[in-house]
Amino acid sequence: MEKDEDIIEIIVDDSQSVSDKKHVNLYNVKAFFSGLRALPLFVKLYILVIAAITVIAVTAGIFTPKSNSAIDRRLNALRTSDKAYLEKQAEYQGIQSETEQQKKHIEEKQAELERLNNSQDNLDKLSQKNSELEDEKKQLQDEVNLKQKTLNALDISLDSYIRSSITLSSGRYTVGENISEGKYTITGTGSIVVSNSGTARINKPLKSDGESLTLKNGDIVKIDGNAKLVLE
Protein backbone atom coordinates (compact mmCIF):
# COMPACT_ATOMS: atom_id res chain seq x y z
CA MET A 1 0.00 0.00 0.00
CA GLU A 2 2.83 2.42 0.78
CA LYS A 3 4.33 1.64 -2.63
CA ASP A 4 1.04 2.51 -4.32
CA GLU A 5 1.04 5.86 -2.54
CA ASP A 6 4.61 6.51 -3.75
CA ILE A 7 3.62 5.78 -7.35
CA ILE A 8 0.60 8.09 -7.18
CA GLU A 9 2.81 10.81 -5.71
CA ILE A 10 5.18 10.42 -8.71
CA ILE A 11 2.26 10.84 -11.12
CA VAL A 12 0.97 13.88 -9.22
CA ASP A 13 4.46 15.37 -9.18
CA ASP A 14 4.65 14.92 -12.94
CA SER A 15 1.32 16.68 -13.33
CA GLN A 16 2.47 19.54 -11.09
CA SER A 17 5.68 19.91 -13.15
CA VAL A 18 3.62 20.25 -16.33
CA SER A 19 1.37 22.78 -14.60
CA ASP A 20 4.37 24.86 -13.50
CA LYS A 21 5.74 24.85 -17.05
CA LYS A 22 2.40 26.07 -18.39
CA HIS A 23 2.32 28.89 -15.82
CA VAL A 24 5.77 29.92 -17.07
CA ASN A 25 4.44 29.89 -20.65
CA LEU A 26 1.56 32.16 -19.61
CA TYR A 27 4.03 34.55 -18.11
CA ASN A 28 6.03 34.55 -21.36
CA VAL A 29 2.85 35.26 -23.33
CA LYS A 30 2.11 38.28 -21.15
CA ALA A 31 5.66 39.53 -21.68
CA PHE A 32 5.26 38.97 -25.40
CA PHE A 33 2.10 41.11 -25.47
CA SER A 34 3.88 43.88 -23.67
CA GLY A 35 6.58 43.88 -26.39
CA LEU A 36 4.04 44.15 -29.18
CA ARG A 37 2.70 47.59 -28.23
CA ALA A 38 4.85 49.25 -30.90
CA LEU A 39 3.42 47.18 -33.76
CA PRO A 40 0.59 48.36 -36.09
CA LEU A 41 -2.99 47.81 -34.95
CA PHE A 42 -3.92 45.10 -37.46
CA VAL A 43 -0.75 43.19 -36.56
CA LYS A 44 -1.62 43.54 -32.89
CA LEU A 45 -5.11 42.20 -33.53
CA TYR A 46 -3.79 39.24 -35.48
CA ILE A 47 -1.22 38.41 -32.83
CA LEU A 48 -3.86 38.93 -30.12
CA VAL A 49 -6.15 36.38 -31.76
CA ILE A 50 -3.32 33.86 -32.10
CA ALA A 51 -2.30 34.45 -28.48
CA ALA A 52 -5.88 34.08 -27.26
CA ILE A 53 -6.21 30.76 -29.03
CA THR A 54 -2.89 29.63 -27.53
CA VAL A 55 -3.93 30.73 -24.02
CA ILE A 56 -7.26 28.90 -24.32
CA ALA A 57 -5.53 25.73 -25.45
CA VAL A 58 -2.93 25.90 -22.68
CA THR A 59 -5.55 26.68 -20.03
CA ALA A 60 -7.70 23.81 -21.19
CA GLY A 61 -4.69 21.54 -20.90
CA ILE A 62 -3.97 22.75 -17.38
CA PHE A 63 -7.49 22.40 -16.00
CA THR A 64 -8.43 19.22 -17.80
CA PRO A 65 -7.89 16.39 -15.28
CA LYS A 66 -5.97 13.39 -16.36
CA SER A 67 -8.03 10.38 -17.20
CA ASN A 68 -8.33 7.85 -14.38
CA SER A 69 -7.77 5.10 -16.89
CA ALA A 70 -4.48 6.71 -17.98
CA ILE A 71 -3.35 6.94 -14.35
CA ASP A 72 -4.37 3.33 -13.76
CA ARG A 73 -2.47 2.21 -16.86
CA ARG A 74 0.64 4.02 -15.71
CA LEU A 75 0.24 2.73 -12.21
CA ASN A 76 -0.12 -0.85 -13.47
CA ALA A 77 2.89 -0.39 -15.70
CA LEU A 78 4.96 0.86 -12.78
CA ARG A 79 3.73 -2.02 -10.64
CA THR A 80 4.79 -4.64 -13.16
CA SER A 81 8.09 -2.98 -14.01
CA ASP A 82 9.22 -1.90 -10.52
CA LYS A 83 11.19 -4.80 -9.03
CA ALA A 84 11.39 -3.14 -5.61
CA TYR A 85 7.62 -2.73 -5.59
CA LEU A 86 7.11 -6.39 -6.45
CA GLU A 87 9.51 -7.42 -3.71
CA LYS A 88 7.74 -5.22 -1.16
CA GLN A 89 4.39 -6.55 -2.34
CA ALA A 90 5.60 -10.14 -1.88
CA GLU A 91 7.03 -9.24 1.53
CA TYR A 92 3.73 -7.62 2.51
CA GLN A 93 1.78 -10.70 1.45
CA GLY A 94 4.20 -12.91 3.38
CA ILE A 95 3.80 -10.82 6.52
CA GLN A 96 0.03 -10.85 6.08
CA SER A 97 0.06 -14.66 5.78
CA GLU A 98 2.30 -14.94 8.82
CA THR A 99 -0.03 -12.63 10.73
CA GLU A 100 -2.99 -14.85 9.91
CA GLN A 101 -1.05 -17.89 11.13
CA GLN A 102 -0.15 -16.05 14.34
CA LYS A 103 -3.83 -15.17 14.88
CA LYS A 104 -4.77 -18.82 14.41
CA HIS A 105 -2.00 -19.87 16.80
CA ILE A 106 -3.25 -17.35 19.38
CA GLU A 107 -6.80 -18.68 19.06
CA GLU A 108 -5.53 -22.24 19.61
CA LYS A 109 -3.56 -21.13 22.67
CA GLN A 110 -6.62 -19.30 23.99
CA ALA A 111 -8.72 -22.45 23.61
CA GLU A 112 -6.01 -24.48 25.37
CA LEU A 113 -5.88 -21.91 28.16
CA GLU A 114 -9.64 -22.15 28.62
CA ARG A 115 -9.35 -25.96 28.83
CA LEU A 116 -6.60 -25.58 31.43
CA ASN A 117 -8.72 -23.11 33.39
CA ASN A 118 -11.61 -25.58 33.34
CA SER A 119 -9.27 -28.33 34.50
CA GLN A 120 -7.96 -26.05 37.24
CA ASP A 121 -11.53 -25.28 38.31
CA ASN A 122 -12.26 -29.02 38.52
CA LEU A 123 -9.03 -29.52 40.45
CA ASP A 124 -9.97 -26.74 42.86
CA LYS A 125 -13.40 -28.32 43.37
CA LEU A 126 -11.79 -31.71 44.03
CA SER A 127 -9.34 -30.09 46.42
CA GLN A 128 -12.18 -28.37 48.25
CA LYS A 129 -14.15 -31.64 48.41
CA ASN A 130 -11.06 -33.43 49.71
CA SER A 131 -10.63 -30.74 52.37
CA GLU A 132 -14.27 -31.16 53.41
CA LEU A 133 -13.81 -34.93 53.63
CA GLU A 134 -10.66 -34.42 55.71
CA ASP A 135 -12.65 -32.21 58.10
CA GLU A 136 -15.38 -34.83 58.35
CA LYS A 137 -12.74 -37.51 58.94
CA LYS A 138 -11.21 -35.43 61.71
CA GLN A 139 -14.60 -34.92 63.34
CA LEU A 140 -15.33 -38.64 63.13
CA GLN A 141 -11.90 -39.44 64.55
CA ASP A 142 -12.55 -37.07 67.46
CA GLU A 143 -15.86 -38.82 68.09
CA VAL A 144 -14.16 -42.22 67.91
CA ASN A 145 -11.46 -41.06 70.33
CA LEU A 146 -14.09 -39.79 72.75
CA LYS A 147 -16.05 -43.04 72.55
CA GLN A 148 -12.81 -44.98 72.99
CA LYS A 149 -12.05 -43.04 76.15
CA THR A 150 -15.56 -43.80 77.42
CA LEU A 151 -15.11 -47.45 76.52
CA ASN A 152 -11.74 -47.58 78.26
CA ALA A 153 -13.30 -46.07 81.37
CA LEU A 154 -16.06 -48.67 81.22
CA ASP A 155 -13.49 -51.41 80.75
CA ILE A 156 -11.59 -50.19 83.78
CA SER A 157 -14.78 -49.96 85.79
CA LEU A 158 -15.90 -53.40 84.65
CA ASP A 159 -12.50 -54.89 85.33
CA SER A 160 -12.50 -53.31 88.74
CA TYR A 161 -15.99 -54.65 89.38
CA ILE A 162 -15.02 -58.10 88.18
CA ARG A 163 -11.93 -58.15 90.34
CA SER A 164 -13.92 -56.86 93.33
CA SER A 165 -16.79 -59.28 92.80
CA ILE A 166 -16.33 -62.95 93.64
CA THR A 167 -18.88 -65.74 93.20
CA LEU A 168 -18.34 -68.76 95.42
CA SER A 169 -20.04 -72.11 95.38
CA SER A 170 -20.01 -74.70 98.17
CA GLY A 171 -16.45 -75.27 99.34
CA ARG A 172 -13.57 -74.16 101.56
CA TYR A 173 -11.53 -71.00 100.73
CA THR A 174 -8.50 -69.33 102.35
CA VAL A 175 -8.29 -65.54 102.58
CA GLY A 176 -5.01 -64.34 101.11
CA GLU A 177 -4.88 -67.27 98.69
CA ASN A 178 -8.32 -67.76 97.14
CA ILE A 179 -9.90 -64.51 98.34
CA SER A 180 -8.32 -61.07 98.81
CA GLU A 181 -8.39 -59.47 102.21
CA GLY A 182 -10.98 -56.72 102.63
CA LYS A 183 -14.48 -55.67 103.52
CA TYR A 184 -17.22 -57.26 101.39
CA THR A 185 -20.95 -57.22 100.92
CA ILE A 186 -22.08 -60.86 100.78
CA THR A 187 -25.34 -62.15 99.33
CA GLY A 188 -26.56 -65.63 98.43
CA THR A 189 -28.32 -68.73 99.62
CA GLY A 190 -27.18 -71.35 102.16
CA SER A 191 -24.76 -70.58 104.97
CA ILE A 192 -21.26 -69.24 105.57
CA VAL A 193 -18.72 -70.05 108.28
CA VAL A 194 -15.61 -67.92 108.81
CA SER A 195 -12.97 -69.29 111.21
CA ASN A 196 -9.38 -68.59 112.20
CA SER A 197 -7.10 -70.99 114.08
CA GLY A 198 -10.00 -73.45 114.34
CA THR A 199 -12.33 -70.94 116.05
CA ALA A 200 -15.44 -69.88 114.15
CA ARG A 201 -16.10 -66.14 114.44
CA ILE A 202 -18.93 -66.04 111.87
CA ASN A 203 -21.53 -68.71 111.36
CA LYS A 204 -24.76 -67.49 109.82
CA PRO A 205 -27.16 -68.09 106.95
CA LEU A 206 -26.73 -66.09 103.73
CA LYS A 207 -29.26 -63.36 102.88
CA SER A 208 -30.46 -62.23 99.51
CA ASP A 209 -30.45 -58.55 100.50
CA GLY A 210 -26.80 -58.81 101.59
CA GLU A 211 -24.81 -57.91 104.66
CA SER A 212 -21.33 -56.58 105.43
CA LEU A 213 -18.47 -58.99 106.06
CA THR A 214 -14.78 -58.37 106.87
CA LEU A 215 -12.22 -60.98 105.87
CA LYS A 216 -8.60 -61.08 107.06
CA ASN A 217 -5.61 -62.96 105.79
CA GLY A 218 -5.57 -66.51 107.18
CA ASP A 219 -9.35 -66.73 107.61
CA ILE A 220 -10.98 -69.92 106.40
CA VAL A 221 -14.29 -69.38 104.60
CA LYS A 222 -16.61 -72.33 104.24
CA ILE A 223 -19.64 -71.93 101.95
CA ASP A 224 -22.58 -74.26 101.97
CA GLY A 225 -24.67 -73.14 99.00
CA ASN A 226 -23.85 -70.17 96.74
CA ALA A 227 -22.45 -66.79 97.75
CA LYS A 228 -21.39 -63.56 96.01
CA LEU A 229 -18.85 -61.28 97.61
CA VAL A 230 -18.52 -57.64 96.36
CA LEU A 231 -15.57 -55.66 97.64
CA GLU A 232 -16.71 -52.40 99.24
PDB file of C-alpha atoms in Angstrom:
ATOM      1  CA  MET A   1       0.000   0.000   0.000  1.00  0.00           C
ATOM      2  CA  GLU A   2       2.830   2.424   0.782  1.00  0.00           C
ATOM      3  CA  LYS A   3       4.332   1.638  -2.633  1.00  0.00           C
ATOM      4  CA  ASP A   4       1.039   2.513  -4.320  1.00  0.00           C
ATOM      5  CA  GLU A   5       1.036   5.862  -2.545  1.00  0.00           C
ATOM      6  CA  ASP A   6       4.607   6.515  -3.745  1.00  0.00           C
ATOM      7  CA  ILE A   7       3.616   5.778  -7.354  1.00  0.00           C
ATOM      8  CA  ILE A   8       0.598   8.095  -7.176  1.00  0.00           C
ATOM      9  CA  GLU A   9       2.811  10.813  -5.706  1.00  0.00           C
ATOM     10  CA  ILE A  10       5.176  10.418  -8.714  1.00  0.00           C
ATOM     11  CA  ILE A  11       2.261  10.840 -11.119  1.00  0.00           C
ATOM     12  CA  VAL A  12       0.970  13.880  -9.219  1.00  0.00           C
ATOM     13  CA  ASP A  13       4.463  15.374  -9.176  1.00  0.00           C
ATOM     14  CA  ASP A  14       4.654  14.923 -12.940  1.00  0.00           C
ATOM     15  CA  SER A  15       1.320  16.677 -13.328  1.00  0.00           C
ATOM     16  CA  GLN A  16       2.467  19.538 -11.085  1.00  0.00           C
ATOM     17  CA  SER A  17       5.683  19.907 -13.152  1.00  0.00           C
ATOM     18  CA  VAL A  18       3.625  20.246 -16.331  1.00  0.00           C
ATOM     19  CA  SER A  19       1.368  22.780 -14.603  1.00  0.00           C
ATOM     20  CA  ASP A  20       4.372  24.863 -13.496  1.00  0.00           C
ATOM     21  CA  LYS A  21       5.735  24.851 -17.053  1.00  0.00           C
ATOM     22  CA  LYS A  22       2.397  26.074 -18.395  1.00  0.00           C
ATOM     23  CA  HIS A  23       2.324  28.886 -15.821  1.00  0.00           C
ATOM     24  CA  VAL A  24       5.771  29.916 -17.073  1.00  0.00           C
ATOM     25  CA  ASN A  25       4.439  29.890 -20.650  1.00  0.00           C
ATOM     26  CA  LEU A  26       1.561  32.158 -19.614  1.00  0.00           C
ATOM     27  CA  TYR A  27       4.030  34.555 -18.106  1.00  0.00           C
ATOM     28  CA  ASN A  28       6.028  34.551 -21.361  1.00  0.00           C
ATOM     29  CA  VAL A  29       2.850  35.260 -23.333  1.00  0.00           C
ATOM     30  CA  LYS A  30       2.113  38.284 -21.148  1.00  0.00           C
ATOM     31  CA  ALA A  31       5.661  39.531 -21.680  1.00  0.00           C
ATOM     32  CA  PHE A  32       5.260  38.967 -25.400  1.00  0.00           C
ATOM     33  CA  PHE A  33       2.105  41.106 -25.466  1.00  0.00           C
ATOM     34  CA  SER A  34       3.882  43.883 -23.673  1.00  0.00           C
ATOM     35  CA  GLY A  35       6.575  43.881 -26.386  1.00  0.00           C
ATOM     36  CA  LEU A  36       4.037  44.148 -29.178  1.00  0.00           C
ATOM     37  CA  ARG A  37       2.702  47.594 -28.229  1.00  0.00           C
ATOM     38  CA  ALA A  38       4.850  49.252 -30.903  1.00  0.00           C
ATOM     39  CA  LEU A  39       3.418  47.181 -33.764  1.00  0.00           C
ATOM     40  CA  PRO A  40       0.589  48.358 -36.090  1.00  0.00           C
ATOM     41  CA  LEU A  41      -2.990  47.811 -34.953  1.00  0.00           C
ATOM     42  CA  PHE A  42      -3.918  45.095 -37.457  1.00  0.00           C
ATOM     43  CA  VAL A  43      -0.750  43.194 -36.564  1.00  0.00           C
ATOM     44  CA  LYS A  44      -1.617  43.541 -32.888  1.00  0.00           C
ATOM     45  CA  LEU A  45      -5.111  42.198 -33.530  1.00  0.00           C
ATOM     46  CA  TYR A  46      -3.788  39.244 -35.483  1.00  0.00           C
ATOM     47  CA  ILE A  47      -1.217  38.414 -32.827  1.00  0.00           C
ATOM     48  CA  LEU A  48      -3.863  38.927 -30.119  1.00  0.00           C
ATOM     49  CA  VAL A  49      -6.155  36.378 -31.760  1.00  0.00           C
ATOM     50  CA  ILE A  50      -3.320  33.863 -32.100  1.00  0.00           C
ATOM     51  CA  ALA A  51      -2.299  34.449 -28.476  1.00  0.00           C
ATOM     52  CA  ALA A  52      -5.876  34.082 -27.258  1.00  0.00           C
ATOM     53  CA  ILE A  53      -6.214  30.763 -29.034  1.00  0.00           C
ATOM     54  CA  THR A  54      -2.890  29.635 -27.533  1.00  0.00           C
ATOM     55  CA  VAL A  55      -3.928  30.726 -24.022  1.00  0.00           C
ATOM     56  CA  ILE A  56      -7.260  28.905 -24.324  1.00  0.00           C
ATOM     57  CA  ALA A  57      -5.529  25.729 -25.451  1.00  0.00           C
ATOM     58  CA  VAL A  58      -2.929  25.904 -22.683  1.00  0.00           C
ATOM     59  CA  THR A  59      -5.552  26.676 -20.035  1.00  0.00           C
ATOM     60  CA  ALA A  60      -7.702  23.811 -21.188  1.00  0.00           C
ATOM     61  CA  GLY A  61      -4.693  21.536 -20.900  1.00  0.00           C
ATOM     62  CA  ILE A  62      -3.972  22.750 -17.375  1.00  0.00           C
ATOM     63  CA  PHE A  63      -7.492  22.403 -16.002  1.00  0.00           C
ATOM     64  CA  THR A  64      -8.435  19.220 -17.802  1.00  0.00           C
ATOM     65  CA  PRO A  65      -7.886  16.394 -15.284  1.00  0.00           C
ATOM     66  CA  LYS A  66      -5.973  13.389 -16.359  1.00  0.00           C
ATOM     67  CA  SER A  67      -8.034  10.380 -17.200  1.00  0.00           C
ATOM     68  CA  ASN A  68      -8.327   7.852 -14.385  1.00  0.00           C
ATOM     69  CA  SER A  69      -7.767   5.098 -16.891  1.00  0.00           C
ATOM     70  CA  ALA A  70      -4.484   6.714 -17.982  1.00  0.00           C
ATOM     71  CA  ILE A  71      -3.347   6.936 -14.350  1.00  0.00           C
ATOM     72  CA  ASP A  72      -4.374   3.333 -13.759  1.00  0.00           C
ATOM     73  CA  ARG A  73      -2.469   2.211 -16.857  1.00  0.00           C
ATOM     74  CA  ARG A  74       0.643   4.022 -15.711  1.00  0.00           C
ATOM     75  CA  LEU A  75       0.241   2.732 -12.215  1.00  0.00           C
ATOM     76  CA  ASN A  76      -0.119  -0.846 -13.466  1.00  0.00           C
ATOM     77  CA  ALA A  77       2.892  -0.388 -15.697  1.00  0.00           C
ATOM     78  CA  LEU A  78       4.958   0.856 -12.784  1.00  0.00           C
ATOM     79  CA  ARG A  79       3.729  -2.017 -10.639  1.00  0.00           C
ATOM     80  CA  THR A  80       4.789  -4.637 -13.158  1.00  0.00           C
ATOM     81  CA  SER A  81       8.092  -2.984 -14.008  1.00  0.00           C
ATOM     82  CA  ASP A  82       9.224  -1.900 -10.519  1.00  0.00           C
ATOM     83  CA  LYS A  83      11.193  -4.803  -9.034  1.00  0.00           C
ATOM     84  CA  ALA A  84      11.394  -3.140  -5.605  1.00  0.00           C
ATOM     85  CA  TYR A  85       7.623  -2.728  -5.594  1.00  0.00           C
ATOM     86  CA  LEU A  86       7.113  -6.392  -6.454  1.00  0.00           C
ATOM     87  CA  GLU A  87       9.515  -7.416  -3.705  1.00  0.00           C
ATOM     88  CA  LYS A  88       7.740  -5.215  -1.162  1.00  0.00           C
ATOM     89  CA  GLN A  89       4.390  -6.545  -2.343  1.00  0.00           C
ATOM     90  CA  ALA A  90       5.602 -10.136  -1.882  1.00  0.00           C
ATOM     91  CA  GLU A  91       7.027  -9.240   1.532  1.00  0.00           C
ATOM     92  CA  TYR A  92       3.732  -7.623   2.514  1.00  0.00           C
ATOM     93  CA  GLN A  93       1.780 -10.703   1.446  1.00  0.00           C
ATOM     94  CA  GLY A  94       4.202 -12.911   3.378  1.00  0.00           C
ATOM     95  CA  ILE A  95       3.801 -10.820   6.525  1.00  0.00           C
ATOM     96  CA  GLN A  96       0.031 -10.854   6.077  1.00  0.00           C
ATOM     97  CA  SER A  97       0.058 -14.657   5.776  1.00  0.00           C
ATOM     98  CA  GLU A  98       2.303 -14.944   8.822  1.00  0.00           C
ATOM     99  CA  THR A  99      -0.029 -12.627  10.733  1.00  0.00           C
ATOM    100  CA  GLU A 100      -2.992 -14.855   9.910  1.00  0.00           C
ATOM    101  CA  GLN A 101      -1.051 -17.886  11.130  1.00  0.00           C
ATOM    102  CA  GLN A 102      -0.150 -16.047  14.336  1.00  0.00           C
ATOM    103  CA  LYS A 103      -3.830 -15.171  14.884  1.00  0.00           C
ATOM    104  CA  LYS A 104      -4.766 -18.822  14.408  1.00  0.00           C
ATOM    105  CA  HIS A 105      -2.003 -19.869  16.803  1.00  0.00           C
ATOM    106  CA  ILE A 106      -3.245 -17.350  19.383  1.00  0.00           C
ATOM    107  CA  GLU A 107      -6.799 -18.683  19.056  1.00  0.00           C
ATOM    108  CA  GLU A 108      -5.527 -22.245  19.612  1.00  0.00           C
ATOM    109  CA  LYS A 109      -3.557 -21.133  22.674  1.00  0.00           C
ATOM    110  CA  GLN A 110      -6.619 -19.297  23.989  1.00  0.00           C
ATOM    111  CA  ALA A 111      -8.724 -22.448  23.610  1.00  0.00           C
ATOM    112  CA  GLU A 112      -6.011 -24.476  25.367  1.00  0.00           C
ATOM    113  CA  LEU A 113      -5.883 -21.909  28.163  1.00  0.00           C
ATOM    114  CA  GLU A 114      -9.642 -22.154  28.615  1.00  0.00           C
ATOM    115  CA  ARG A 115      -9.347 -25.957  28.834  1.00  0.00           C
ATOM    116  CA  LEU A 116      -6.603 -25.585  31.428  1.00  0.00           C
ATOM    117  CA  ASN A 117      -8.721 -23.111  33.386  1.00  0.00           C
ATOM    118  CA  ASN A 118     -11.613 -25.576  33.340  1.00  0.00           C
ATOM    119  CA  SER A 119      -9.268 -28.332  34.504  1.00  0.00           C
ATOM    120  CA  GLN A 120      -7.960 -26.047  37.236  1.00  0.00           C
ATOM    121  CA  ASP A 121     -11.528 -25.282  38.314  1.00  0.00           C
ATOM    122  CA  ASN A 122     -12.263 -29.015  38.517  1.00  0.00           C
ATOM    123  CA  LEU A 123      -9.029 -29.525  40.452  1.00  0.00           C
ATOM    124  CA  ASP A 124      -9.972 -26.737  42.861  1.00  0.00           C
ATOM    125  CA  LYS A 125     -13.399 -28.320  43.365  1.00  0.00           C
ATOM    126  CA  LEU A 126     -11.794 -31.712  44.030  1.00  0.00           C
ATOM    127  CA  SER A 127      -9.339 -30.093  46.416  1.00  0.00           C
ATOM    128  CA  GLN A 128     -12.184 -28.367  48.249  1.00  0.00           C
ATOM    129  CA  LYS A 129     -14.152 -31.643  48.409  1.00  0.00           C
ATOM    130  CA  ASN A 130     -11.060 -33.435  49.713  1.00  0.00           C
ATOM    131  CA  SER A 131     -10.634 -30.736  52.369  1.00  0.00           C
ATOM    132  CA  GLU A 132     -14.272 -31.157  53.411  1.00  0.00           C
ATOM    133  CA  LEU A 133     -13.810 -34.930  53.629  1.00  0.00           C
ATOM    134  CA  GLU A 134     -10.661 -34.425  55.707  1.00  0.00           C
ATOM    135  CA  ASP A 135     -12.646 -32.207  58.103  1.00  0.00           C
ATOM    136  CA  GLU A 136     -15.384 -34.834  58.350  1.00  0.00           C
ATOM    137  CA  LYS A 137     -12.740 -37.515  58.935  1.00  0.00           C
ATOM    138  CA  LYS A 138     -11.211 -35.426  61.714  1.00  0.00           C
ATOM    139  CA  GLN A 139     -14.603 -34.922  63.343  1.00  0.00           C
ATOM    140  CA  LEU A 140     -15.335 -38.641  63.132  1.00  0.00           C
ATOM    141  CA  GLN A 141     -11.904 -39.436  64.550  1.00  0.00           C
ATOM    142  CA  ASP A 142     -12.546 -37.071  67.456  1.00  0.00           C
ATOM    143  CA  GLU A 143     -15.863 -38.816  68.095  1.00  0.00           C
ATOM    144  CA  VAL A 144     -14.161 -42.223  67.914  1.00  0.00           C
ATOM    145  CA  ASN A 145     -11.460 -41.058  70.331  1.00  0.00           C
ATOM    146  CA  LEU A 146     -14.092 -39.790  72.752  1.00  0.00           C
ATOM    147  CA  LYS A 147     -16.046 -43.038  72.553  1.00  0.00           C
ATOM    148  CA  GLN A 148     -12.812 -44.983  72.985  1.00  0.00           C
ATOM    149  CA  LYS A 149     -12.048 -43.041  76.154  1.00  0.00           C
ATOM    150  CA  THR A 150     -15.558 -43.797  77.417  1.00  0.00           C
ATOM    151  CA  LEU A 151     -15.112 -47.454  76.515  1.00  0.00           C
ATOM    152  CA  ASN A 152     -11.741 -47.581  78.258  1.00  0.00           C
ATOM    153  CA  ALA A 153     -13.299 -46.071  81.370  1.00  0.00           C
ATOM    154  CA  LEU A 154     -16.063 -48.670  81.223  1.00  0.00           C
ATOM    155  CA  ASP A 155     -13.486 -51.406  80.746  1.00  0.00           C
ATOM    156  CA  ILE A 156     -11.592 -50.186  83.782  1.00  0.00           C
ATOM    157  CA  SER A 157     -14.783 -49.961  85.789  1.00  0.00           C
ATOM    158  CA  LEU A 158     -15.901 -53.404  84.651  1.00  0.00           C
ATOM    159  CA  ASP A 159     -12.496 -54.890  85.334  1.00  0.00           C
ATOM    160  CA  SER A 160     -12.498 -53.315  88.744  1.00  0.00           C
ATOM    161  CA  TYR A 161     -15.994 -54.653  89.381  1.00  0.00           C
ATOM    162  CA  ILE A 162     -15.016 -58.098  88.175  1.00  0.00           C
ATOM    163  CA  ARG A 163     -11.932 -58.146  90.345  1.00  0.00           C
ATOM    164  CA  SER A 164     -13.918 -56.859  93.332  1.00  0.00           C
ATOM    165  CA  SER A 165     -16.789 -59.282  92.800  1.00  0.00           C
ATOM    166  CA  ILE A 166     -16.327 -62.950  93.645  1.00  0.00           C
ATOM    167  CA  THR A 167     -18.883 -65.742  93.200  1.00  0.00           C
ATOM    168  CA  LEU A 168     -18.339 -68.755  95.422  1.00  0.00           C
ATOM    169  CA  SER A 169     -20.039 -72.110  95.384  1.00  0.00           C
ATOM    170  CA  SER A 170     -20.014 -74.696  98.167  1.00  0.00           C
ATOM    171  CA  GLY A 171     -16.446 -75.267  99.336  1.00  0.00           C
ATOM    172  CA  ARG A 172     -13.570 -74.161 101.558  1.00  0.00           C
ATOM    173  CA  TYR A 173     -11.528 -70.997 100.731  1.00  0.00           C
ATOM    174  CA  THR A 174      -8.500 -69.330 102.350  1.00  0.00           C
ATOM    175  CA  VAL A 175      -8.287 -65.536 102.578  1.00  0.00           C
ATOM    176  CA  GLY A 176      -5.013 -64.340 101.109  1.00  0.00           C
ATOM    177  CA  GLU A 177      -4.877 -67.265  98.689  1.00  0.00           C
ATOM    178  CA  ASN A 178      -8.319 -67.756  97.142  1.00  0.00           C
ATOM    179  CA  ILE A 179      -9.901 -64.514  98.341  1.00  0.00           C
ATOM    180  CA  SER A 180      -8.316 -61.075  98.813  1.00  0.00           C
ATOM    181  CA  GLU A 181      -8.393 -59.466 102.208  1.00  0.00           C
ATOM    182  CA  GLY A 182     -10.981 -56.717 102.631  1.00  0.00           C
ATOM    183  CA  LYS A 183     -14.480 -55.669 103.517  1.00  0.00           C
ATOM    184  CA  TYR A 184     -17.218 -57.257 101.387  1.00  0.00           C
ATOM    185  CA  THR A 185     -20.948 -57.216 100.925  1.00  0.00           C
ATOM    186  CA  ILE A 186     -22.080 -60.859 100.782  1.00  0.00           C
ATOM    187  CA  THR A 187     -25.342 -62.147  99.329  1.00  0.00           C
ATOM    188  CA  GLY A 188     -26.558 -65.632  98.434  1.00  0.00           C
ATOM    189  CA  THR A 189     -28.317 -68.732  99.623  1.00  0.00           C
ATOM    190  CA  GLY A 190     -27.179 -71.347 102.155  1.00  0.00           C
ATOM    191  CA  SER A 191     -24.763 -70.576 104.971  1.00  0.00           C
ATOM    192  CA  ILE A 192     -21.256 -69.244 105.573  1.00  0.00           C
ATOM    193  CA  VAL A 193     -18.717 -70.049 108.275  1.00  0.00           C
ATOM    194  CA  VAL A 194     -15.609 -67.920 108.814  1.00  0.00           C
ATOM    195  CA  SER A 195     -12.973 -69.286 111.212  1.00  0.00           C
ATOM    196  CA  ASN A 196      -9.379 -68.594 112.202  1.00  0.00           C
ATOM    197  CA  SER A 197      -7.103 -70.992 114.083  1.00  0.00           C
ATOM    198  CA  GLY A 198     -10.003 -73.446 114.336  1.00  0.00           C
ATOM    199  CA  THR A 199     -12.332 -70.941 116.045  1.00  0.00           C
ATOM    200  CA  ALA A 200     -15.444 -69.883 114.147  1.00  0.00           C
ATOM    201  CA  ARG A 201     -16.100 -66.139 114.445  1.00  0.00           C
ATOM    202  CA  ILE A 202     -18.926 -66.035 111.874  1.00  0.00           C
ATOM    203  CA  ASN A 203     -21.534 -68.711 111.364  1.00  0.00           C
ATOM    204  CA  LYS A 204     -24.763 -67.494 109.817  1.00  0.00           C
ATOM    205  CA  PRO A 205     -27.156 -68.091 106.946  1.00  0.00           C
ATOM    206  CA  LEU A 206     -26.730 -66.092 103.733  1.00  0.00           C
ATOM    207  CA  LYS A 207     -29.264 -63.356 102.884  1.00  0.00           C
ATOM    208  CA  SER A 208     -30.464 -62.234  99.511  1.00  0.00           C
ATOM    209  CA  ASP A 209     -30.454 -58.555 100.503  1.00  0.00           C
ATOM    210  CA  GLY A 210     -26.800 -58.808 101.588  1.00  0.00           C
ATOM    211  CA  GLU A 211     -24.811 -57.909 104.659  1.00  0.00           C
ATOM    212  CA  SER A 212     -21.331 -56.584 105.430  1.00  0.00           C
ATOM    213  CA  LEU A 213     -18.472 -58.991 106.063  1.00  0.00           C
ATOM    214  CA  THR A 214     -14.775 -58.365 106.874  1.00  0.00           C
ATOM    215  CA  LEU A 215     -12.221 -60.985 105.866  1.00  0.00           C
ATOM    216  CA  LYS A 216      -8.600 -61.076 107.060  1.00  0.00           C
ATOM    217  CA  ASN A 217      -5.609 -62.956 105.792  1.00  0.00           C
ATOM    218  CA  GLY A 218      -5.572 -66.511 107.177  1.00  0.00           C
ATOM    219  CA  ASP A 219      -9.350 -66.728 107.610  1.00  0.00           C
ATOM    220  CA  ILE A 220     -10.976 -69.915 106.396  1.00  0.00           C
ATOM    221  CA  VAL A 221     -14.287 -69.376 104.598  1.00  0.00           C
ATOM    222  CA  LYS A 222     -16.613 -72.332 104.241  1.00  0.00           C
ATOM    223  CA  ILE A 223     -19.636 -71.930 101.951  1.00  0.00           C
ATOM    224  CA  ASP A 224     -22.581 -74.260 101.969  1.00  0.00           C
ATOM    225  CA  GLY A 225     -24.667 -73.142  99.005  1.00  0.00           C
ATOM    226  CA  ASN A 226     -23.852 -70.166  96.740  1.00  0.00           C
ATOM    227  CA  ALA A 227     -22.453 -66.788  97.746  1.00  0.00           C
ATOM    228  CA  LYS A 228     -21.395 -63.565  96.010  1.00  0.00           C
ATOM    229  CA  LEU A 229     -18.853 -61.283  97.610  1.00  0.00           C
ATOM    230  CA  VAL A 230     -18.522 -57.644  96.363  1.00  0.00           C
ATOM    231  CA  LEU A 231     -15.567 -55.655  97.636  1.00  0.00           C
ATOM    232  CA  GLU A 232     -16.713 -52.401  99.236  1.00  0.00           C
TER     233      GLU A 232
END
